[in-house]
mmCIF file of C-alpha atoms in Angstrom:
data_model
loop_
_atom_site.group_PDB
_atom_site.id
_atom_site.type_symbol
_atom_site.label_atom_id
_atom_site.label_comp_id
_atom_site.label_asym_id
_atom_site.label_seq_id
_atom_site.Cartn_x
_atom_site.Cartn_y
_atom_site.Cartn_z
ATOM 1 C CA MET A 279 -14.276 -20.711 30.261
ATOM 2 C CA THR A 280 -11.645 -22.329 27.867
ATOM 3 C CA MET A 281 -12.986 -22.328 24.207
ATOM 4 C CA THR A 282 -12.189 -25.574 22.359
ATOM 5 C CA ASP A 283 -10.393 -25.354 18.994
ATOM 6 C CA ARG A 284 -13.765 -25.601 17.149
ATOM 7 C CA GLN A 285 -15.165 -22.702 18.982
ATOM 8 C CA LYS A 286 -11.841 -20.709 18.324
ATOM 9 C CA LYS A 287 -12.227 -21.375 14.603
ATOM 10 C CA ILE A 288 -15.724 -20.463 14.489
ATOM 11 C CA TRP A 289 -15.038 -17.168 16.357
ATOM 12 C CA GLY A 290 -12.257 -16.530 14.245
ATOM 13 C CA ILE A 291 -14.273 -17.010 10.844
ATOM 14 C CA ALA A 292 -17.020 -14.934 12.552
ATOM 15 C CA ALA A 293 -14.467 -12.079 12.973
ATOM 16 C CA ILE A 294 -13.105 -12.092 9.673
ATOM 17 C CA ILE A 295 -16.558 -12.051 7.914
ATOM 18 C CA ALA A 296 -17.728 -9.176 10.397
ATOM 19 C CA LEU A 297 -14.456 -7.424 9.220
ATOM 20 C CA VAL A 298 -15.246 -7.986 5.603
ATOM 21 C CA VAL A 299 -18.723 -6.682 6.159
ATOM 22 C CA PHE A 300 -17.484 -3.551 8.098
ATOM 23 C CA THR A 301 -14.996 -2.837 5.529
ATOM 24 C CA GLY A 302 -17.477 -2.878 2.624
ATOM 25 C CA LEU A 303 -19.797 -0.673 4.619
ATOM 26 C CA LEU A 304 -16.958 1.704 5.405
ATOM 27 C CA CYS A 305 -16.006 1.732 1.504
ATOM 28 C CA TRP A 306 -19.638 2.516 0.760
ATOM 29 C CA PHE A 307 -20.545 5.192 3.239
ATOM 30 C CA VAL A 308 -17.219 6.686 3.944
ATOM 31 C CA GLY A 309 -14.758 5.824 1.130
ATOM 32 C CA ARG A 310 -17.211 6.500 -1.918
ATOM 33 C CA PRO A 311 -18.108 10.219 -0.621
ATOM 34 C CA MET A 312 -14.630 10.933 0.509
ATOM 35 C CA ILE A 313 -13.223 9.973 -2.961
ATOM 36 C CA ARG A 314 -16.152 12.010 -4.588
ATOM 37 C CA PHE A 315 -15.335 15.055 -2.658
ATOM 38 C CA VAL A 316 -11.652 15.135 -3.299
ATOM 39 C CA SER A 317 -12.623 14.407 -7.098
ATOM 40 C CA GLU A 318 -14.187 17.816 -7.349
ATOM 41 C CA PRO A 319 -11.054 19.830 -7.238
ATOM 42 C CA ASP A 320 -12.654 23.489 -7.021
ATOM 43 C CA GLU A 321 -14.660 22.544 -3.992
ATOM 44 C CA PHE A 322 -12.076 20.755 -2.354
ATOM 45 C CA ARG A 323 -9.439 23.587 -2.739
ATOM 46 C CA GLU A 324 -12.095 26.114 -1.338
ATOM 47 C CA TRP A 325 -12.546 23.554 1.533
ATOM 48 C CA VAL A 326 -9.177 23.226 2.228
ATOM 49 C CA ASP A 327 -8.467 27.148 2.048
ATOM 50 C CA SER A 328 -11.112 27.647 4.488
ATOM 51 C CA HIS A 329 -10.054 25.272 7.062
ATOM 52 C CA GLY A 330 -6.346 26.173 7.272
ATOM 53 C CA ILE A 331 -4.242 23.717 9.119
ATOM 54 C CA TRP A 332 -6.959 21.594 10.084
ATOM 55 C CA GLY A 333 -7.749 21.024 6.443
ATOM 56 C CA ARG A 334 -4.280 19.663 6.056
ATOM 57 C CA VAL A 335 -4.667 17.645 9.015
ATOM 58 C CA ALA A 336 -7.990 16.221 7.891
ATOM 59 C CA PHE A 337 -6.414 15.361 4.385
ATOM 60 C CA ILE A 338 -3.687 13.408 6.146
ATOM 61 C CA GLY A 339 -6.336 11.440 8.068
ATOM 62 C CA MET A 340 -8.084 10.773 4.712
ATOM 63 C CA VAL A 341 -4.803 9.300 3.330
ATOM 64 C CA ILE A 342 -4.536 7.132 6.639
ATOM 65 C CA PHE A 343 -7.936 5.515 6.127
ATOM 66 C CA GLN A 344 -7.536 5.104 2.516
ATOM 67 C CA ILE A 345 -4.499 2.991 3.006
ATOM 68 C CA ILE A 346 -6.066 1.103 6.158
ATOM 69 C CA VAL A 347 -9.173 0.084 4.031
ATOM 70 C CA ALA A 348 -6.425 -0.420 1.139
ATOM 71 C CA ILE A 349 -9.149 -1.186 -1.565
ATOM 72 C CA ILE A 350 -9.908 2.471 -1.876
ATOM 73 C CA PRO A 351 -8.086 3.846 -4.613
ATOM 74 C CA GLY A 352 -5.271 6.404 -3.710
ATOM 75 C CA GLU A 353 -4.746 8.199 -6.831
ATOM 76 C CA PRO A 354 -7.687 10.458 -6.642
ATOM 77 C CA LEU A 355 -6.220 11.608 -3.310
ATOM 78 C CA GLU A 356 -2.934 12.010 -4.780
ATOM 79 C CA ILE A 357 -4.090 14.105 -7.638
ATOM 80 C CA GLY A 358 -6.509 16.143 -5.317
ATOM 81 C CA ALA A 359 -3.693 16.885 -3.193
ATOM 82 C CA GLY A 360 -1.521 18.409 -6.056
ATOM 83 C CA TYR A 361 -4.444 20.413 -7.174
ATOM 84 C CA ALA A 362 -5.366 21.783 -3.698
ATOM 85 C CA PHE A 363 -1.809 22.001 -2.014
ATOM 86 C CA GLY A 364 0.399 22.255 -4.895
ATOM 87 C CA ALA A 365 3.045 19.476 -5.841
ATOM 88 C CA LEU A 366 5.456 19.919 -3.041
ATOM 89 C CA GLU A 367 3.209 20.350 -0.151
ATOM 90 C CA GLY A 368 0.656 17.868 -1.656
ATOM 91 C CA THR A 369 3.428 15.236 -1.752
ATOM 92 C CA ILE A 370 4.490 15.913 1.688
ATOM 93 C CA LEU A 371 1.146 15.500 3.105
ATOM 94 C CA CYS A 372 0.384 12.320 1.215
ATOM 95 C CA LEU A 373 3.691 10.907 2.482
ATOM 96 C CA ILE A 374 2.928 11.689 6.020
ATOM 97 C CA GLY A 375 -0.514 10.088 5.524
ATOM 98 C CA ALA A 376 1.164 7.107 3.765
ATOM 99 C CA VAL A 377 4.004 6.350 6.444
ATOM 100 C CA LEU A 378 1.351 6.771 9.197
ATOM 101 C CA GLY A 379 -1.041 4.587 7.509
ATOM 102 C CA GLY A 380 1.522 1.897 6.662
ATOM 103 C CA ALA A 381 2.720 1.822 10.143
ATOM 104 C CA ILE A 382 -0.857 1.120 11.582
ATOM 105 C CA VAL A 383 -1.534 -1.624 8.897
ATOM 106 C CA VAL A 384 1.650 -3.517 9.833
ATOM 107 C CA LEU A 385 0.897 -3.067 13.753
ATOM 108 C CA LEU A 386 -2.697 -4.427 13.053
ATOM 109 C CA VAL A 387 -1.321 -7.475 11.287
ATOM 110 C CA ARG A 388 1.326 -8.292 13.882
ATOM 111 C CA ARG A 389 -1.454 -8.058 16.519
ATOM 112 C CA TYR A 390 -4.148 -10.119 14.455
ATOM 113 C CA GLY A 391 -2.057 -12.472 12.189
ATOM 114 C CA ILE A 392 -2.555 -13.730 8.671
ATOM 115 C CA ARG A 393 -6.294 -14.034 8.977
ATOM 116 C CA LEU A 394 -6.393 -10.226 8.652
ATOM 117 C CA VAL A 395 -4.321 -10.356 5.639
ATOM 118 C CA GLU A 396 -6.454 -13.117 4.167
ATOM 119 C CA VAL A 397 -9.113 -10.547 3.873
ATOM 120 C CA PHE A 398 -7.529 -8.919 0.911
ATOM 121 C CA PHE A 399 -5.061 -11.971 -0.186
ATOM 122 C CA PRO A 400 -5.520 -15.634 -0.603
ATOM 123 C CA ARG A 401 -3.027 -17.315 1.690
ATOM 124 C CA GLU A 402 -1.180 -19.046 -1.470
ATOM 125 C CA LYS A 403 -1.029 -15.166 -3.173
ATOM 126 C CA ILE A 404 0.498 -14.078 0.222
ATOM 127 C CA MET A 405 3.314 -16.823 0.242
ATOM 128 C CA SER A 406 4.055 -16.279 -3.288
ATOM 129 C CA LEU A 407 5.156 -12.482 -2.874
ATOM 130 C CA PRO A 408 8.816 -12.073 -3.496
ATOM 131 C CA PHE A 409 9.824 -10.753 -0.085
ATOM 132 C CA MET A 410 7.694 -13.500 1.695
ATOM 133 C CA GLN A 411 10.147 -16.002 0.228
ATOM 134 C CA ASP A 412 13.522 -14.432 0.846
ATOM 135 C CA ASN A 413 14.331 -13.406 4.332
ATOM 136 C CA ARG A 414 17.897 -12.895 3.445
ATOM 137 C CA ARG A 415 17.032 -9.908 0.896
ATOM 138 C CA LEU A 416 13.994 -8.785 2.913
ATOM 139 C CA GLU A 417 14.525 -5.105 3.204
ATOM 140 C CA LEU A 418 15.779 -4.992 -0.502
ATOM 141 C CA LEU A 419 12.876 -6.661 -2.119
ATOM 142 C CA VAL A 420 10.379 -4.777 0.009
ATOM 143 C CA PHE A 421 11.929 -1.437 -1.036
ATOM 144 C CA ILE A 422 12.166 -2.639 -4.819
ATOM 145 C CA VAL A 423 8.323 -3.687 -4.777
ATOM 146 C CA PHE A 424 7.378 -0.528 -3.241
ATOM 147 C CA LEU A 425 9.392 1.707 -5.466
ATOM 148 C CA ILE A 426 7.998 0.160 -8.640
ATOM 149 C CA PRO A 427 5.035 2.118 -10.041
ATOM 150 C CA GLY A 428 1.754 0.293 -10.444
ATOM 151 C CA THR A 429 2.221 -2.393 -7.632
ATOM 152 C CA PRO A 430 -0.879 -2.530 -5.200
ATOM 153 C CA LYS A 431 1.216 -0.866 -2.342
ATOM 154 C CA ASP A 432 -1.706 -0.173 0.002
ATOM 155 C CA LEU A 433 -2.662 -3.938 0.017
ATOM 156 C CA LEU A 434 1.226 -4.930 0.076
ATOM 157 C CA CYS A 435 1.568 -3.260 3.563
ATOM 158 C CA TYR A 436 -0.615 -6.147 5.057
ATOM 159 C CA ALA A 437 1.794 -8.776 3.630
ATOM 160 C CA VAL A 438 4.559 -6.789 5.082
ATOM 161 C CA GLY A 439 3.123 -7.116 8.481
ATOM 162 C CA LEU A 440 3.639 -10.681 8.288
ATOM 163 C CA THR A 441 7.469 -10.257 7.768
ATOM 164 C CA THR A 442 10.264 -9.941 10.282
ATOM 165 C CA LEU A 443 11.035 -6.408 8.618
ATOM 166 C CA ARG A 444 11.904 -3.848 11.663
ATOM 167 C CA MET A 445 9.654 -1.069 12.011
ATOM 168 C CA ARG A 446 12.081 1.539 11.709
ATOM 169 C CA ASP A 447 13.135 -0.069 8.423
ATOM 170 C CA TRP A 448 9.547 -0.235 7.184
ATOM 171 C CA LEU A 449 9.046 3.461 8.091
ATOM 172 C CA TRP A 450 12.080 4.455 6.125
ATOM 173 C CA ILE A 451 11.262 2.149 3.030
ATOM 174 C CA SER A 452 7.280 3.364 3.173
ATOM 175 C CA LEU A 453 8.563 6.874 3.182
ATOM 176 C CA VAL A 454 11.296 6.845 0.336
ATOM 177 C CA ALA A 455 9.915 4.342 -1.955
ATOM 178 C CA ARG A 456 6.427 5.711 -2.279
ATOM 179 C CA ILE A 457 8.028 9.157 -3.515
ATOM 180 C CA PRO A 458 8.188 8.371 -7.081
ATOM 181 C CA SER A 459 4.374 7.158 -7.581
ATOM 182 C CA ILE A 460 3.158 9.837 -5.335
ATOM 183 C CA ILE A 461 4.921 12.625 -6.666
ATOM 184 C CA THR A 462 3.879 12.178 -10.376
ATOM 185 C CA SER A 463 0.176 12.348 -9.180
ATOM 186 C CA THR A 464 0.554 15.432 -7.248
ATOM 187 C CA ILE A 465 2.532 17.069 -10.240
ATOM 188 C CA GLY A 466 -0.290 16.177 -12.495
ATOM 189 C CA GLY A 467 -2.764 17.541 -10.190
ATOM 190 C CA ASN A 468 -0.726 20.477 -9.609
ATOM 191 C CA ALA A 469 -0.846 20.938 -13.460
ATOM 192 C CA LEU A 470 -4.746 20.559 -13.395
ATOM 193 C CA GLY A 471 -5.019 23.373 -10.826
ATOM 194 C CA GLU A 472 -3.024 25.705 -12.787
ATOM 195 C CA GLN A 473 -4.948 24.873 -16.229
ATOM 196 C CA ASN A 474 -2.033 23.691 -17.719
ATOM 197 C CA TYR A 475 -3.896 20.796 -19.248
ATOM 198 C CA ARG A 476 -1.264 19.613 -21.835
ATOM 199 C CA PHE A 477 1.394 19.119 -19.329
ATOM 200 C CA ALA A 478 -1.018 17.292 -16.938
ATOM 201 C CA VAL A 479 -1.951 14.816 -19.980
ATOM 202 C CA ILE A 480 1.670 14.452 -20.649
ATOM 203 C CA VAL A 481 2.529 13.682 -17.097
ATOM 204 C CA PHE A 482 -0.414 11.090 -16.504
ATOM 205 C CA ALA A 483 0.515 9.522 -19.821
ATOM 206 C CA ILE A 484 3.939 8.803 -18.811
ATOM 207 C CA THR A 485 2.945 7.736 -15.344
ATOM 208 C CA LEU A 486 0.617 5.159 -17.194
ATOM 209 C CA LEU A 487 3.346 3.965 -19.006
ATOM 210 C CA ILE A 488 5.920 3.790 -16.165
ATOM 211 C CA SER A 489 3.205 1.985 -14.375
ATOM 212 C CA LEU A 490 2.626 -0.622 -17.132
ATOM 213 C CA CYS A 491 6.289 -1.184 -17.216
ATOM 214 C CA GLY A 492 6.605 -1.494 -13.443
ATOM 215 C CA ILE A 493 3.843 -3.990 -13.380
ATOM 216 C CA LEU A 494 5.930 -6.175 -15.855
ATOM 217 C CA VAL A 495 9.139 -5.894 -13.757
ATOM 218 C CA TYR A 496 7.332 -6.598 -10.676
ATOM 219 C CA ARG A 497 5.877 -9.886 -12.454
ATOM 220 C CA HIS A 498 9.341 -10.858 -13.447
ATOM 221 C CA ILE A 499 10.710 -10.437 -9.923
ATOM 222 C CA CYS A 500 7.712 -12.735 -8.669
ATOM 223 C CA ARG A 501 8.479 -15.217 -11.292
ATOM 224 C CA LYS A 502 12.231 -15.355 -10.710
ATOM 225 C CA GLU A 503 12.016 -15.623 -6.888
ATOM 226 C CA ASN A 504 9.076 -18.356 -7.283
ATOM 227 C CA SER A 505 11.655 -20.313 -9.636
ATOM 228 C CA GLU A 506 14.493 -19.774 -7.419
ATOM 229 C CA GLN A 507 12.291 -21.373 -4.355
ATOM 230 C CA SER A 508 11.210 -24.183 -6.538
ATOM 231 C CA ASN A 509 14.813 -24.868 -7.993
ATOM 232 C CA PRO A 510 17.319 -24.359 -5.112
ATOM 233 C CA PRO A 511 20.980 -24.615 -6.181
ATOM 234 C CA VAL A 512 22.528 -27.884 -6.004
ATOM 235 C CA THR A 513 25.848 -27.874 -4.084
ATOM 236 C CA THR A 514 28.248 -30.687 -4.761
ATOM 237 C CA GLU A 515 30.599 -31.699 -2.148
ATOM 238 C CA SER A 516 34.276 -32.593 -3.550
ATOM 239 C CA PRO A 517 35.254 -36.086 -2.652
ATOM 240 C CA ARG A 518 36.955 -36.469 0.791
ATOM 241 C CA LYS A 519 40.466 -37.635 0.583
ATOM 242 C CA GLU A 520 41.328 -40.570 2.531
#
């Protein structure tokens, strides 16, 4: 039986409501305990050591889950990774999870469309993003937005799914551009694990400062792109010679 447009709209709205409810339940029953577990460094490190390679696989799964749900903060996982695995290994594990999680999000959006993105963003907010307005500089703008510390990268993954960015380019960007924000968290977590509290405080203070500067830069880019879209350059033609 063919559905009418009204029935399709009703089913679409029902699906979005169900997704929002499901996401909320995941955050409450899975996300909160997961973040609480990682936020208890000694217990987390002991659990990782007792599970060997599977502890690392499980951690990558946690990062993937956190990126897909998006509204769960990623910083506790990154700090916990530095504490439990060390700065280098923790960074590598976080990057693997981030790349895989980002790829899954983009594939989901390209399967289900803008309604999935609207669970997290109002439509007008989506369209105001810099890389949604300039297809000519798409790769560069996505890279800059994800490179800047302090931007909501996990949420922005959903917006990337609406663009024409090729998957191989997206994988490369999500790998390289996330390094600065992840490595600062894992270095701070590693310093906590080594009980070098003064260095940890310095790292987190510098990270906070860089993030605040990054947010200001990001807002400047958004305003500039919006201004360029609102006021396109006017081209004048020279008079034709008879």
